[in-house]
JSON list of C-alpha atoms in Angstrom, two decimals:
[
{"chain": "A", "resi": 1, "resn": "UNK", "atom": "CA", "xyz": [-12.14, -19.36, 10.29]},
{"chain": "A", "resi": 2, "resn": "UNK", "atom": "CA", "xyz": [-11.09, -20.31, 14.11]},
{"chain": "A", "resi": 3, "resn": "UNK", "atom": "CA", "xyz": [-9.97, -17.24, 16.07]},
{"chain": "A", "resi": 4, "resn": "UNK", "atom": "CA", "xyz": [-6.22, -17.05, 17.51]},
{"chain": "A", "resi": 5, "resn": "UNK", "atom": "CA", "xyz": [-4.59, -15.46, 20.35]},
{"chain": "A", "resi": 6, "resn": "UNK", "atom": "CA", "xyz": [-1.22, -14.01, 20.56]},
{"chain": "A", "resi": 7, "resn": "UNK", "atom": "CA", "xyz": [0.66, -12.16, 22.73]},
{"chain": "A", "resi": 8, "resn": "UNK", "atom": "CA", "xyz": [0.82, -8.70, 22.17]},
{"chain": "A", "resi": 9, "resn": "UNK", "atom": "CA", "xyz": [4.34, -8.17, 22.17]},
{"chain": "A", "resi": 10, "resn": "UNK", "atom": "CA", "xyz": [7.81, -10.08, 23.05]},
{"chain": "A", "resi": 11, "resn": "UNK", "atom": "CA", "xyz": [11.73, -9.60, 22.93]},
{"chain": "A", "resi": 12, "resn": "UNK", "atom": "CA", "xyz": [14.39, -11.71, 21.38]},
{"chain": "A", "resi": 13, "resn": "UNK", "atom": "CA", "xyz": [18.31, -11.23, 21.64]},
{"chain": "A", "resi": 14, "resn": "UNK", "atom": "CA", "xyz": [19.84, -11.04, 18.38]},
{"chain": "A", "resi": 15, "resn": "UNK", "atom": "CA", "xyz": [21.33, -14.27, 17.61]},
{"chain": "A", "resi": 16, "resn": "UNK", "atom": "CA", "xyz": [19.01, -16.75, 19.84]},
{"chain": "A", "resi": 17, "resn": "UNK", "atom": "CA", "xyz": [15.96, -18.48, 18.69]},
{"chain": "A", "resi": 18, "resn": "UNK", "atom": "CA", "xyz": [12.86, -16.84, 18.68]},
{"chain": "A", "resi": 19, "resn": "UNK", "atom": "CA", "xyz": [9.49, -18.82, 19.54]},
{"chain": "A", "resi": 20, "resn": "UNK", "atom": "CA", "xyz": [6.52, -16.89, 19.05]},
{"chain": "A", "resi": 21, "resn": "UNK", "atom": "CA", "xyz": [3.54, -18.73, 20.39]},
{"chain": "A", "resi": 22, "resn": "UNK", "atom": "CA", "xyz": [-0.23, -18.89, 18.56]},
{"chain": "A", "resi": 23, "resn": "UNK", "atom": "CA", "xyz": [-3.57, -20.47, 20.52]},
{"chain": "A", "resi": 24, "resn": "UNK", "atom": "CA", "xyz": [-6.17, -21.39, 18.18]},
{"chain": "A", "resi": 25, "resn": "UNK", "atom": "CA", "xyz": [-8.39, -24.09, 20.08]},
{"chain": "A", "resi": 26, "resn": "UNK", "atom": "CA", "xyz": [-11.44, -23.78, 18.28]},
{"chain": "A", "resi": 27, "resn": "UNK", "atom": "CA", "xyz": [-9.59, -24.69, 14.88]},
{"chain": "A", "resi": 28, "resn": "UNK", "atom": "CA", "xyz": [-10.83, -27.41, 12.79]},
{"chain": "A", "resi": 29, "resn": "UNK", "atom": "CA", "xyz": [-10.20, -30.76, 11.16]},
{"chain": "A", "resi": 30, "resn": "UNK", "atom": "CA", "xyz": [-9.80, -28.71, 7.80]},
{"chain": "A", "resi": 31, "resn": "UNK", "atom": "CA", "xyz": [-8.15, -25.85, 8.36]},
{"chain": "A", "resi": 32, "resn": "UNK", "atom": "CA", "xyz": [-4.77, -24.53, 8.17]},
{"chain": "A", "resi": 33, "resn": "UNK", "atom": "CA", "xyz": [-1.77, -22.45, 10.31]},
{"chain": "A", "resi": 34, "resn": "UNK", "atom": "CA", "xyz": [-0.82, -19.35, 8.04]},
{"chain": "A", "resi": 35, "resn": "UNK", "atom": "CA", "xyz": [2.12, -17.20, 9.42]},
{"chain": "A", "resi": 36, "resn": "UNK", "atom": "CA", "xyz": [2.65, -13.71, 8.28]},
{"chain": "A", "resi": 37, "resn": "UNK", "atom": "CA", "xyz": [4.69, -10.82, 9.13]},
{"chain": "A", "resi": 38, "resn": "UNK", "atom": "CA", "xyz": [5.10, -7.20, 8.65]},
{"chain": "A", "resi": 39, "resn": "UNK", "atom": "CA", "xyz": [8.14, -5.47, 8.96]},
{"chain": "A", "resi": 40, "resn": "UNK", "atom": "CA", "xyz": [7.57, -1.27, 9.86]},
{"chain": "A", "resi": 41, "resn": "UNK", "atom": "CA", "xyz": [5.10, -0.58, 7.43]},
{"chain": "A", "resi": 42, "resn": "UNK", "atom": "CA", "xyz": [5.90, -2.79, 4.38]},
{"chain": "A", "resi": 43, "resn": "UNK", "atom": "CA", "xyz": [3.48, -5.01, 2.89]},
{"chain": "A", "resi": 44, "resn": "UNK", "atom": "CA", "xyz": [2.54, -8.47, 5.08]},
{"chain": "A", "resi": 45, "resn": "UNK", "atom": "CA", "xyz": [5.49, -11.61, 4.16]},
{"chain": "A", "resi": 46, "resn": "UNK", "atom": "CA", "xyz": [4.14, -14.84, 3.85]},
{"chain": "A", "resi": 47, "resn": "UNK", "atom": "CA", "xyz": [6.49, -16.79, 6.36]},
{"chain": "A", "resi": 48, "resn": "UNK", "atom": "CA", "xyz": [5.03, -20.54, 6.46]},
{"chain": "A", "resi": 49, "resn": "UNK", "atom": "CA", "xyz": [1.93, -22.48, 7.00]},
{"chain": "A", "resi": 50, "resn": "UNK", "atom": "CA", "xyz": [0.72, -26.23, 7.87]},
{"chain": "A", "resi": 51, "resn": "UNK", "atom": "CA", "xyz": [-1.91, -28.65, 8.52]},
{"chain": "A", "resi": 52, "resn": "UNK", "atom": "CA", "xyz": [-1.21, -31.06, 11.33]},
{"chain": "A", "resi": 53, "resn": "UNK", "atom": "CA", "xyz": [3.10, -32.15, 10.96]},
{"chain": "A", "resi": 54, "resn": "UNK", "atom": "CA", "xyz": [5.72, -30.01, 11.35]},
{"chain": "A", "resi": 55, "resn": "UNK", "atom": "CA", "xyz": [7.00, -27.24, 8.95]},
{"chain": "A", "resi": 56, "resn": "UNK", "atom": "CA", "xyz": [10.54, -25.66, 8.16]},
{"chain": "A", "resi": 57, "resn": "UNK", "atom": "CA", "xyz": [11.39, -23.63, 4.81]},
{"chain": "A", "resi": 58, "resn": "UNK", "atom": "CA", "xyz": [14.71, -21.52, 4.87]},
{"chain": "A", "resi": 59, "resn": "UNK", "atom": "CA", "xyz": [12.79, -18.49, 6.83]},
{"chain": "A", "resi": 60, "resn": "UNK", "atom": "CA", "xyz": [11.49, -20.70, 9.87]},
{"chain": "A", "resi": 61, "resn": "UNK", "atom": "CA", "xyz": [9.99, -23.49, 11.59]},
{"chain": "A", "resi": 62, "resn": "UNK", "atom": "CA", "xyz": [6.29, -24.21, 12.61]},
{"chain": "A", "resi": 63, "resn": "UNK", "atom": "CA", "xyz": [5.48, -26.66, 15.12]},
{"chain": "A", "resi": 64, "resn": "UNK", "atom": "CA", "xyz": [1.86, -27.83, 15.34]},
{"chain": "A", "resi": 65, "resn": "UNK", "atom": "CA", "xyz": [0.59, -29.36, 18.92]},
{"chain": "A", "resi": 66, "resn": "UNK", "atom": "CA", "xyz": [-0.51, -32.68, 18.55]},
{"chain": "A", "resi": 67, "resn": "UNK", "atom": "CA", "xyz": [-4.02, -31.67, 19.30]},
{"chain": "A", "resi": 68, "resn": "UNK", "atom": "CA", "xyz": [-3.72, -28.65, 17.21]},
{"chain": "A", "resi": 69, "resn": "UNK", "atom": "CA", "xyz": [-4.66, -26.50, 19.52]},
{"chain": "A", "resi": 70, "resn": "UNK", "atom": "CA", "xyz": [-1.52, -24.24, 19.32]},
{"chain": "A", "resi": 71, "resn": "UNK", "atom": "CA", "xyz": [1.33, -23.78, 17.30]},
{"chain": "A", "resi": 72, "resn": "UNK", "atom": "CA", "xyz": [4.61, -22.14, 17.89]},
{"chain": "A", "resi": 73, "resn": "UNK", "atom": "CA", "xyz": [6.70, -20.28, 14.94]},
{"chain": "A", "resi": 74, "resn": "UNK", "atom": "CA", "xyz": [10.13, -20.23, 15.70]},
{"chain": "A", "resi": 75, "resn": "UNK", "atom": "CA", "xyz": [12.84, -18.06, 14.11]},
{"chain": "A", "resi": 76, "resn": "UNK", "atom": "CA", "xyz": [16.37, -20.29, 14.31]},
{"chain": "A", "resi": 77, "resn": "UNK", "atom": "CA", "xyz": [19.03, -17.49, 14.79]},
{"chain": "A", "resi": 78, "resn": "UNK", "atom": "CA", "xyz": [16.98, -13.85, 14.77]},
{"chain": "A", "resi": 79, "resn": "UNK", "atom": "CA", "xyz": [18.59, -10.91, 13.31]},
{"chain": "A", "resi": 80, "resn": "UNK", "atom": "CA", "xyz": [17.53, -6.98, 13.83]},
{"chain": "A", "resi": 81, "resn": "UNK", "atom": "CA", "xyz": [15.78, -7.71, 10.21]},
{"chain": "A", "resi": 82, "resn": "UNK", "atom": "CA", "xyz": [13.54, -9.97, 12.18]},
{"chain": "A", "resi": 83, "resn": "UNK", "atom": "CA", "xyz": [12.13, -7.27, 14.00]},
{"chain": "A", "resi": 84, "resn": "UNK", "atom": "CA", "xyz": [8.21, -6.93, 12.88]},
{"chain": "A", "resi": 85, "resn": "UNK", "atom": "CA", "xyz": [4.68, -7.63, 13.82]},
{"chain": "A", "resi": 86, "resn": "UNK", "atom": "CA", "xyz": [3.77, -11.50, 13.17]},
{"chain": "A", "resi": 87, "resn": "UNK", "atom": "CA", "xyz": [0.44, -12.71, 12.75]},
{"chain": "A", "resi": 88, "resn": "UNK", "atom": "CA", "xyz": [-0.93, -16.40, 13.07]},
{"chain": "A", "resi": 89, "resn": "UNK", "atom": "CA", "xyz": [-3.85, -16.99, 10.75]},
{"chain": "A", "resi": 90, "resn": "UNK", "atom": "CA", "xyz": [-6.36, -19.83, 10.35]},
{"chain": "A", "resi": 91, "resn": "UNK", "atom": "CA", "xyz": [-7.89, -20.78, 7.58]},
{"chain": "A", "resi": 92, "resn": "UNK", "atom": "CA", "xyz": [-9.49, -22.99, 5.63]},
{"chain": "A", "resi": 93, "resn": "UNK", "atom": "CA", "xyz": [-9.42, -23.42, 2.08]},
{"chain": "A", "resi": 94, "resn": "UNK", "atom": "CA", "xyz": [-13.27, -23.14, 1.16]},
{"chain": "A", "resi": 95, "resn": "UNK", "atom": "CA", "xyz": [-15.13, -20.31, 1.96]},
{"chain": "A", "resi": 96, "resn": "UNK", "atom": "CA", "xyz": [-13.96, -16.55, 1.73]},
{"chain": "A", "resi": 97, "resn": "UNK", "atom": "CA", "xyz": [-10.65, -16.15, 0.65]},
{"chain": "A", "resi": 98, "resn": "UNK", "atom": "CA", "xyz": [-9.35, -13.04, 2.06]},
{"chain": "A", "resi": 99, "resn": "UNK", "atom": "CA", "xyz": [-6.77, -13.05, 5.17]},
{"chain": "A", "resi": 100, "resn": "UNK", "atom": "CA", "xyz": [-8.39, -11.81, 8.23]},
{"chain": "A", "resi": 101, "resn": "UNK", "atom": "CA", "xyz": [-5.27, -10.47, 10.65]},
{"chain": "A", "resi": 102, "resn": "UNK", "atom": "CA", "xyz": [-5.88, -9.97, 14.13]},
{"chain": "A", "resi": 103, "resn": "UNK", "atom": "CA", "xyz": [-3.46, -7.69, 16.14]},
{"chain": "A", "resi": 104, "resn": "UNK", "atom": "CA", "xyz": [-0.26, -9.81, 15.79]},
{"chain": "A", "resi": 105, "resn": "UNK", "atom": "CA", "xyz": [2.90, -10.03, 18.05]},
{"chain": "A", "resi": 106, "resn": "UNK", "atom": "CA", "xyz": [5.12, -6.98, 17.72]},
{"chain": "A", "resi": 107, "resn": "UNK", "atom": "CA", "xyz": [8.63, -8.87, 18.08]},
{"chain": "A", "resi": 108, "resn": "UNK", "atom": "CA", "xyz": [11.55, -6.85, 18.89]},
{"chain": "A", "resi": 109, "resn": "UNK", "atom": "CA", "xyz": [15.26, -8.30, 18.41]},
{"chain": "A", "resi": 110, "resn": "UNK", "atom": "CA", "xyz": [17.35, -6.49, 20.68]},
{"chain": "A", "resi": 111, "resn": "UNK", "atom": "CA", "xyz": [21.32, -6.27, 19.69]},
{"chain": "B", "resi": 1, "resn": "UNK", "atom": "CA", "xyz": [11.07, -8.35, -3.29]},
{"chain": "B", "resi": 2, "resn": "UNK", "atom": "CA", "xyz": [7.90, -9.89, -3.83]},
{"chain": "B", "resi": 3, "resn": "UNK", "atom": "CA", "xyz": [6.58, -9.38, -7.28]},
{"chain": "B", "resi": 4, "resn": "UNK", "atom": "CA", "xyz": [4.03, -7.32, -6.73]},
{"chain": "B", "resi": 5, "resn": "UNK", "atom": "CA", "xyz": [4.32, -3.82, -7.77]},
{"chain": "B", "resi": 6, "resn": "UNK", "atom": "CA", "xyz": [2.18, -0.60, -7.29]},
{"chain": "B", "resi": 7, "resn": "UNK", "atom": "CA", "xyz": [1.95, 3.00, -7.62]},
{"chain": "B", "resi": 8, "resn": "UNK", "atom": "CA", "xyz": [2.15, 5.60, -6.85]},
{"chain": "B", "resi": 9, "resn": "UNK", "atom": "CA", "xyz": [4.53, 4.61, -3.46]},
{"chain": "B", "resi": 10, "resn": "UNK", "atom": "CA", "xyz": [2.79, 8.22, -1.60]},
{"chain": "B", "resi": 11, "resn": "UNK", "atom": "CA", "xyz": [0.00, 10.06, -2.58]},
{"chain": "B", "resi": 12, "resn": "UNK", "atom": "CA", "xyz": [-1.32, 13.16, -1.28]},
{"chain": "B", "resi": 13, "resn": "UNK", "atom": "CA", "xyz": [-4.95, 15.12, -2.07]},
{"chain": "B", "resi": 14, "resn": "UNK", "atom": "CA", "xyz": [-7.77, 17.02, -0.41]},
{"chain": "B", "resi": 15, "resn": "UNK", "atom": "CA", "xyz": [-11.05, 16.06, 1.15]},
{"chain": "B", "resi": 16, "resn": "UNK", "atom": "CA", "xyz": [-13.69, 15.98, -1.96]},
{"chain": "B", "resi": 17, "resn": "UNK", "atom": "CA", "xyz": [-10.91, 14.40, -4.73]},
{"chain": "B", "resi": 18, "resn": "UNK", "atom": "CA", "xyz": [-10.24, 11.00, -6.51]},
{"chain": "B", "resi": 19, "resn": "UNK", "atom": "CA", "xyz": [-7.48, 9.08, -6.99]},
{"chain": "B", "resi": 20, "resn": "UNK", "atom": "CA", "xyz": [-6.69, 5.99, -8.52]},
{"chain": "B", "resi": 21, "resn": "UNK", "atom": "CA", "xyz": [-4.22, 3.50, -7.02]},
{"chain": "B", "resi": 22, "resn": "UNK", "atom": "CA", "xyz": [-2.51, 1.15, -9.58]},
{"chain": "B", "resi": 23, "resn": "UNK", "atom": "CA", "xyz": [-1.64, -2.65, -8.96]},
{"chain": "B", "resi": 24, "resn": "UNK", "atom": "CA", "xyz": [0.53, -5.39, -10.97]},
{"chain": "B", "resi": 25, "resn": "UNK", "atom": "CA", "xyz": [0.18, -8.68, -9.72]},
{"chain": "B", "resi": 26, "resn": "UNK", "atom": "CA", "xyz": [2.88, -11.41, -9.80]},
{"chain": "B", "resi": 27, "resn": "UNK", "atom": "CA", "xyz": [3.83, -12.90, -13.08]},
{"chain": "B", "resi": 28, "resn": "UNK", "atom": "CA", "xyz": [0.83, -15.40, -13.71]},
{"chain": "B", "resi": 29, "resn": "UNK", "atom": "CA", "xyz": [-1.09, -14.48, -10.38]},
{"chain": "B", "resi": 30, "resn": "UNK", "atom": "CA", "xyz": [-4.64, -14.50, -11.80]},
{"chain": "B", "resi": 31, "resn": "UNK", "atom": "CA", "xyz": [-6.02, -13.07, -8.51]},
{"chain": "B", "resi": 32, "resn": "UNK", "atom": "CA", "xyz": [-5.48, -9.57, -6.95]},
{"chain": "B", "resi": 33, "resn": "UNK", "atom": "CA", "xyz": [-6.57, -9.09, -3.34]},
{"chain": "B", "resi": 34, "resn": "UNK", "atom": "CA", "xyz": [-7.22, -4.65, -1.79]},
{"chain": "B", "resi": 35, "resn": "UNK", "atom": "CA", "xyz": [-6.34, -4.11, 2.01]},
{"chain": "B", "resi": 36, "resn": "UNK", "atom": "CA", "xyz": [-6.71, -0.77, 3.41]},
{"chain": "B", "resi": 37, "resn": "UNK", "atom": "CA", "xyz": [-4.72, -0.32, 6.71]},
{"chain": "B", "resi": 38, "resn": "UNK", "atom": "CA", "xyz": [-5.34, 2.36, 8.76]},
{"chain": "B", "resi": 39, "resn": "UNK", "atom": "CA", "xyz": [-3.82, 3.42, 12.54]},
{"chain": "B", "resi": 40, "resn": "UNK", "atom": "CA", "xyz": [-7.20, 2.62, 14.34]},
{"chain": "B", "resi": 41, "resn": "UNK", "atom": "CA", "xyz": [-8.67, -0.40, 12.00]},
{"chain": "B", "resi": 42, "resn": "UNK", "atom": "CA", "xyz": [-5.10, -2.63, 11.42]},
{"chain": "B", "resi": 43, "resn": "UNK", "atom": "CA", "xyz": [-5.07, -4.10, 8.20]},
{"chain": "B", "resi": 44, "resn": "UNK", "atom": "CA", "xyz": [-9.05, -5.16, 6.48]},
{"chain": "B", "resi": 45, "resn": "UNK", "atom": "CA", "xyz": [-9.69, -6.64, 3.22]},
{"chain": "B", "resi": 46, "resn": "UNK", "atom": "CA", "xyz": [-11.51, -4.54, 1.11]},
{"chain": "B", "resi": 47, "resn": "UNK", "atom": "CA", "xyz": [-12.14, -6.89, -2.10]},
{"chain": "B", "resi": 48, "resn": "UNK", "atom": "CA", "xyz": [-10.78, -9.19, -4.01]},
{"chain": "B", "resi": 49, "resn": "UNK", "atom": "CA", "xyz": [-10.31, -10.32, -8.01]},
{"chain": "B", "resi": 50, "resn": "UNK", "atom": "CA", "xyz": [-9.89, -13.13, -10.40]},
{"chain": "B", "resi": 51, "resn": "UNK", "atom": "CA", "xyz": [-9.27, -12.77, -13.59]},
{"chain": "B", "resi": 52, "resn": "UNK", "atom": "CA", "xyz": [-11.06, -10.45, -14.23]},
{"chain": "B", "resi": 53, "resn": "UNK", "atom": "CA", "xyz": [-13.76, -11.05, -11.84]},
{"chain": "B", "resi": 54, "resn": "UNK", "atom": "CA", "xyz": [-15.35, -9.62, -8.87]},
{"chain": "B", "resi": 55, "resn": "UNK", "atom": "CA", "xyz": [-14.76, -12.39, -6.06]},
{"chain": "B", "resi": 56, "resn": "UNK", "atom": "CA", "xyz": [-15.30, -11.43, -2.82]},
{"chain": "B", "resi": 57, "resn": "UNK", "atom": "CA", "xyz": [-16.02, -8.18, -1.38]},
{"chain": "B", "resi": 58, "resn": "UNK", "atom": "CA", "xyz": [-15.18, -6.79, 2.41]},
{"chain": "B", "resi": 59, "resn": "UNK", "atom": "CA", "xyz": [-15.45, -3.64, 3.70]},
{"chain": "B", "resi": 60, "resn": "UNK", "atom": "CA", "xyz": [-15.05, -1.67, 1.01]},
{"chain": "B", "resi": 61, "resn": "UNK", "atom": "CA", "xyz": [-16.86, 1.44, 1.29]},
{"chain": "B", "resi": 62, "resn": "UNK", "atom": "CA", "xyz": [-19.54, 2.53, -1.39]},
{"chain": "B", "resi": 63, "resn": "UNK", "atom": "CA", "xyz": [-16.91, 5.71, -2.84]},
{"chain": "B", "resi": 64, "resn": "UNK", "atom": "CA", "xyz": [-14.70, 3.03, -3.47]},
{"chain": "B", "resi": 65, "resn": "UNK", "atom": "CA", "xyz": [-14.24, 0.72, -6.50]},
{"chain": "B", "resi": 66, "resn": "UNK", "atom": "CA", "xyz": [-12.12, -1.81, -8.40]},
{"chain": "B", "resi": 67, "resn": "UNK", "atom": "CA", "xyz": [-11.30, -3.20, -11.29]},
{"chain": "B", "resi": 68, "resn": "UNK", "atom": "CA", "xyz": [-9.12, -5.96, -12.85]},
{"chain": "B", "resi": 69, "resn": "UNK", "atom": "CA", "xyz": [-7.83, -5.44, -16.32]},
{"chain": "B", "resi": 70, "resn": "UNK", "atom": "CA", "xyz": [-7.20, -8.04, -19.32]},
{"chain": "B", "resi": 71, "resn": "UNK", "atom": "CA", "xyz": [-3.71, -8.03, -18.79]},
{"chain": "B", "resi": 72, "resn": "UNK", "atom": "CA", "xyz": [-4.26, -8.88, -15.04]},
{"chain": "B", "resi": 73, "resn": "UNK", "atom": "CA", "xyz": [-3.47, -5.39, -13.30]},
{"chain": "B", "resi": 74, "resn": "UNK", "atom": "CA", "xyz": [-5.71, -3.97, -10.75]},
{"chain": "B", "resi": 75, "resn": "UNK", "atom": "CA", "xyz": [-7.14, -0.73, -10.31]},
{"chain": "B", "resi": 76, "resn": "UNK", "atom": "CA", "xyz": [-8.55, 0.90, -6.58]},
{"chain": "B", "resi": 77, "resn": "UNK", "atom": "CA", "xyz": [-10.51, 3.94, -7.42]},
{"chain": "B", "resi": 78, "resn": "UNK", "atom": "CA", "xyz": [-11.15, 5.72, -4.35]},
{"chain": "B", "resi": 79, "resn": "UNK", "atom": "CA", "xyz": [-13.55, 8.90, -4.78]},
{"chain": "B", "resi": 80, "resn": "UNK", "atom": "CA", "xyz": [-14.69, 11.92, -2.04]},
{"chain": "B", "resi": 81, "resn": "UNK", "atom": "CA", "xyz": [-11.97, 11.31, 0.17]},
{"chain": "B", "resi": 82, "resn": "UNK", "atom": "CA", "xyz": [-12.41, 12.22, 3.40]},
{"chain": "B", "resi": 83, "resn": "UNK", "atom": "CA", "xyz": [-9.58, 12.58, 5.96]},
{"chain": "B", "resi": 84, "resn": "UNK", "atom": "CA", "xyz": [-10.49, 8.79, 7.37]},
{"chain": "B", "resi": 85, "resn": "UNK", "atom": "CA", "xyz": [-9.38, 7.81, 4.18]},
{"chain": "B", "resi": 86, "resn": "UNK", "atom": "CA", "xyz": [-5.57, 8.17, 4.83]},
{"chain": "B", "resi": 87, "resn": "UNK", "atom": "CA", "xyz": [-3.97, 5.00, 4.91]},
{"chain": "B", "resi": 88, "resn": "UNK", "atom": "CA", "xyz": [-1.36, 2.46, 3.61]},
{"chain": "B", "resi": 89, "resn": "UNK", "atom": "CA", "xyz": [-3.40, 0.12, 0.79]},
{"chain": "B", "resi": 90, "resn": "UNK", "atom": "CA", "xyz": [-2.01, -2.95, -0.28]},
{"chain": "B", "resi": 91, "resn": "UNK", "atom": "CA", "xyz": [-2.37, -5.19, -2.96]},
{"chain": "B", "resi": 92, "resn": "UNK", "atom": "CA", "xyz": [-1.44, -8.44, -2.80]},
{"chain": "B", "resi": 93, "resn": "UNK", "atom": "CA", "xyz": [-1.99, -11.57, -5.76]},
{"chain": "B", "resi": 94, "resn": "UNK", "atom": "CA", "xyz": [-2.11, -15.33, -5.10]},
{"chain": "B", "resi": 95, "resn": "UNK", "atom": "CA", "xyz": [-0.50, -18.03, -7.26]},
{"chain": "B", "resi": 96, "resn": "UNK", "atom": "CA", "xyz": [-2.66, -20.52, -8.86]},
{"chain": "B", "resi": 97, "resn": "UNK", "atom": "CA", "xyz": [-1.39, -23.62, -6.91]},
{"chain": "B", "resi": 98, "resn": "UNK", "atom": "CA", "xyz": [-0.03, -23.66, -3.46]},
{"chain": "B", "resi": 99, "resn": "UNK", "atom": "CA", "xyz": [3.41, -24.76, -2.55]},
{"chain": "B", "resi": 100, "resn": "UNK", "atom": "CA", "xyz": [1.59, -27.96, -1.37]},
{"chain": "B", "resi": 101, "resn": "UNK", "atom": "CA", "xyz": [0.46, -28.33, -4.55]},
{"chain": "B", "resi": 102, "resn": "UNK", "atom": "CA", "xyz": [-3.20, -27.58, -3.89]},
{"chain": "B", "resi": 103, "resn": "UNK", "atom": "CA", "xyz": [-5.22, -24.06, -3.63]},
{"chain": "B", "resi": 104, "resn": "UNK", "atom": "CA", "xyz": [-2.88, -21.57, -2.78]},
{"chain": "B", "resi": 105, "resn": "UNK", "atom": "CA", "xyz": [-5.14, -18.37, -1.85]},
{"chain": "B", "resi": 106, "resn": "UNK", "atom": "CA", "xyz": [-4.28, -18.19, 1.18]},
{"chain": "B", "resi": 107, "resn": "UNK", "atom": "CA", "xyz": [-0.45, -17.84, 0.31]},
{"chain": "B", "resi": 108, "resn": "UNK", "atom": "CA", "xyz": [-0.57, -14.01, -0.90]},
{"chain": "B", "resi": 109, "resn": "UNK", "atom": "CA", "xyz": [2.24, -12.27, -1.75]},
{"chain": "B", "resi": 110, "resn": "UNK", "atom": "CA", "xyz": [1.68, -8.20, -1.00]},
{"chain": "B", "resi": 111, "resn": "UNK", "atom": "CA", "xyz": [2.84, -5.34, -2.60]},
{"chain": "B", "resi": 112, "resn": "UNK", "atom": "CA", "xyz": [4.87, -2.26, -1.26]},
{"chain": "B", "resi": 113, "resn": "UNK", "atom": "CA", "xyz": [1.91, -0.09, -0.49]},
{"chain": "B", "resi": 114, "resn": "UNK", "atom": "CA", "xyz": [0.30, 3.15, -1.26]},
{"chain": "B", "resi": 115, "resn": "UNK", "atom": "CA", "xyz": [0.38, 5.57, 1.52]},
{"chain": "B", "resi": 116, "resn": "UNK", "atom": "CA", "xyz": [-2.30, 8.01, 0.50]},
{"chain": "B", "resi": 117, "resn": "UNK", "atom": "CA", "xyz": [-2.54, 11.35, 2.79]},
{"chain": "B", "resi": 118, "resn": "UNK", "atom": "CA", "xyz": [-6.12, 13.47, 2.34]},
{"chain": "B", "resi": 119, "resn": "UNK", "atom": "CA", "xyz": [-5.56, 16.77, 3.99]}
]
């Protein structure tokens, strides 16, 4: 499974979009974008994942580079609620099937 | 709300003792997947389940052990606890097909958590 890089932390305002940013440039052909996050203590959310186009469901968005190399997760319209750690995962869908998560992005939506 | 339920929500023991964390996966989930997360480590798979069967195994100590039951419920039987122990533990299950329509293991769905104190 490629390795990915996120910032450690980042602030939001309450009400704007929030883009949280993933590298993952040794990703391959086969595998896929997996975001999760964890709000204080409560078990990891599954948020949204993807291949290669573009992703929305009714929690976020995930945009894909065309090279793959990065993606961004972006939360619309954050809300305190949104306040967590999120973790970008890759993974493929042979091999081991247990979630490896790295040390996330603690967001913070400020009021 | 995810599904996934387990018990006890807090648990507190001594060094030397057993305990026994209990799991119920999502309606249908046939697998059942054991993180430990602790201050220093973040959160590691310890092993996972299907159907019954042992499926992949992580860092799961040797006083540790698991089980998956007939009726799909897990089991995390954690023995000589030492004060390294303490911890959240979550289970998590993973439907059969993915929202994409193909394998969905990677699309877990976790559980509350355990938060087990060893004094």
């Amino acid at each position: 499974d490629a390795k990915t890089t996120q910032p450690t932390s980042m602030d939001c305002a309450e009400g704007r979009a929030a883009n949280l940013p993933c590298n993952h440039s040794t990703i391959s052909g086969n595998e896929y974008v997996y975001w999760y996050r964890q709000i204080h203590s409560q078990g990891p959310q599954y948020i949204i994942h993807g291949l290669k186009n573009n992703e929305t469901n009714e929690m976020a968005s995930l945009i894909i580079t065309e090279d793959r190399k990065s993606s961004t997760l972006i939360l619309p319209h954050a809300t305190l609620r949104d306040t967590a750690v999120y973790y970008c995962i890759v993974k493929g869908l042979q091999g081991a099937q247990k979630l490896v998560f790295g040390q996330g992005t603690r967001l913070t939506i400020n009021p | 709300d995810s599904g996934v339920t387990q018990t006890p929500k807090h648990l507190i023991t001594a060094t030397g003792q057993r305990v026994t964390l209990r799991c119920s996966p999502r309606s249908g989930d046939l697998s059942v997947y054991w993180y430990q997360q602790s201050l220093d480590q973040g959160l590691q798979f310890l092993i996972q389940y299907y159907n019954g069967e042992e499926r992949a195994k992580g860092n799961i100590l040797e006083r540790f052990s698991a089980q998956q039951f007939p009726d799909l419920h897990s089991e995390l039987n954690l023995s000589s606890l030492e004060l390294g122990d303490s911890a959240l533990y979550f289970c998590a299950s993973s439907p059969r097909r993915g929202l994409a329509g193909g394998p969905s293991y990677n699309e877990q769905f976790f559980g509350p958590g355990t938060r087990l104190t060893v004094l």
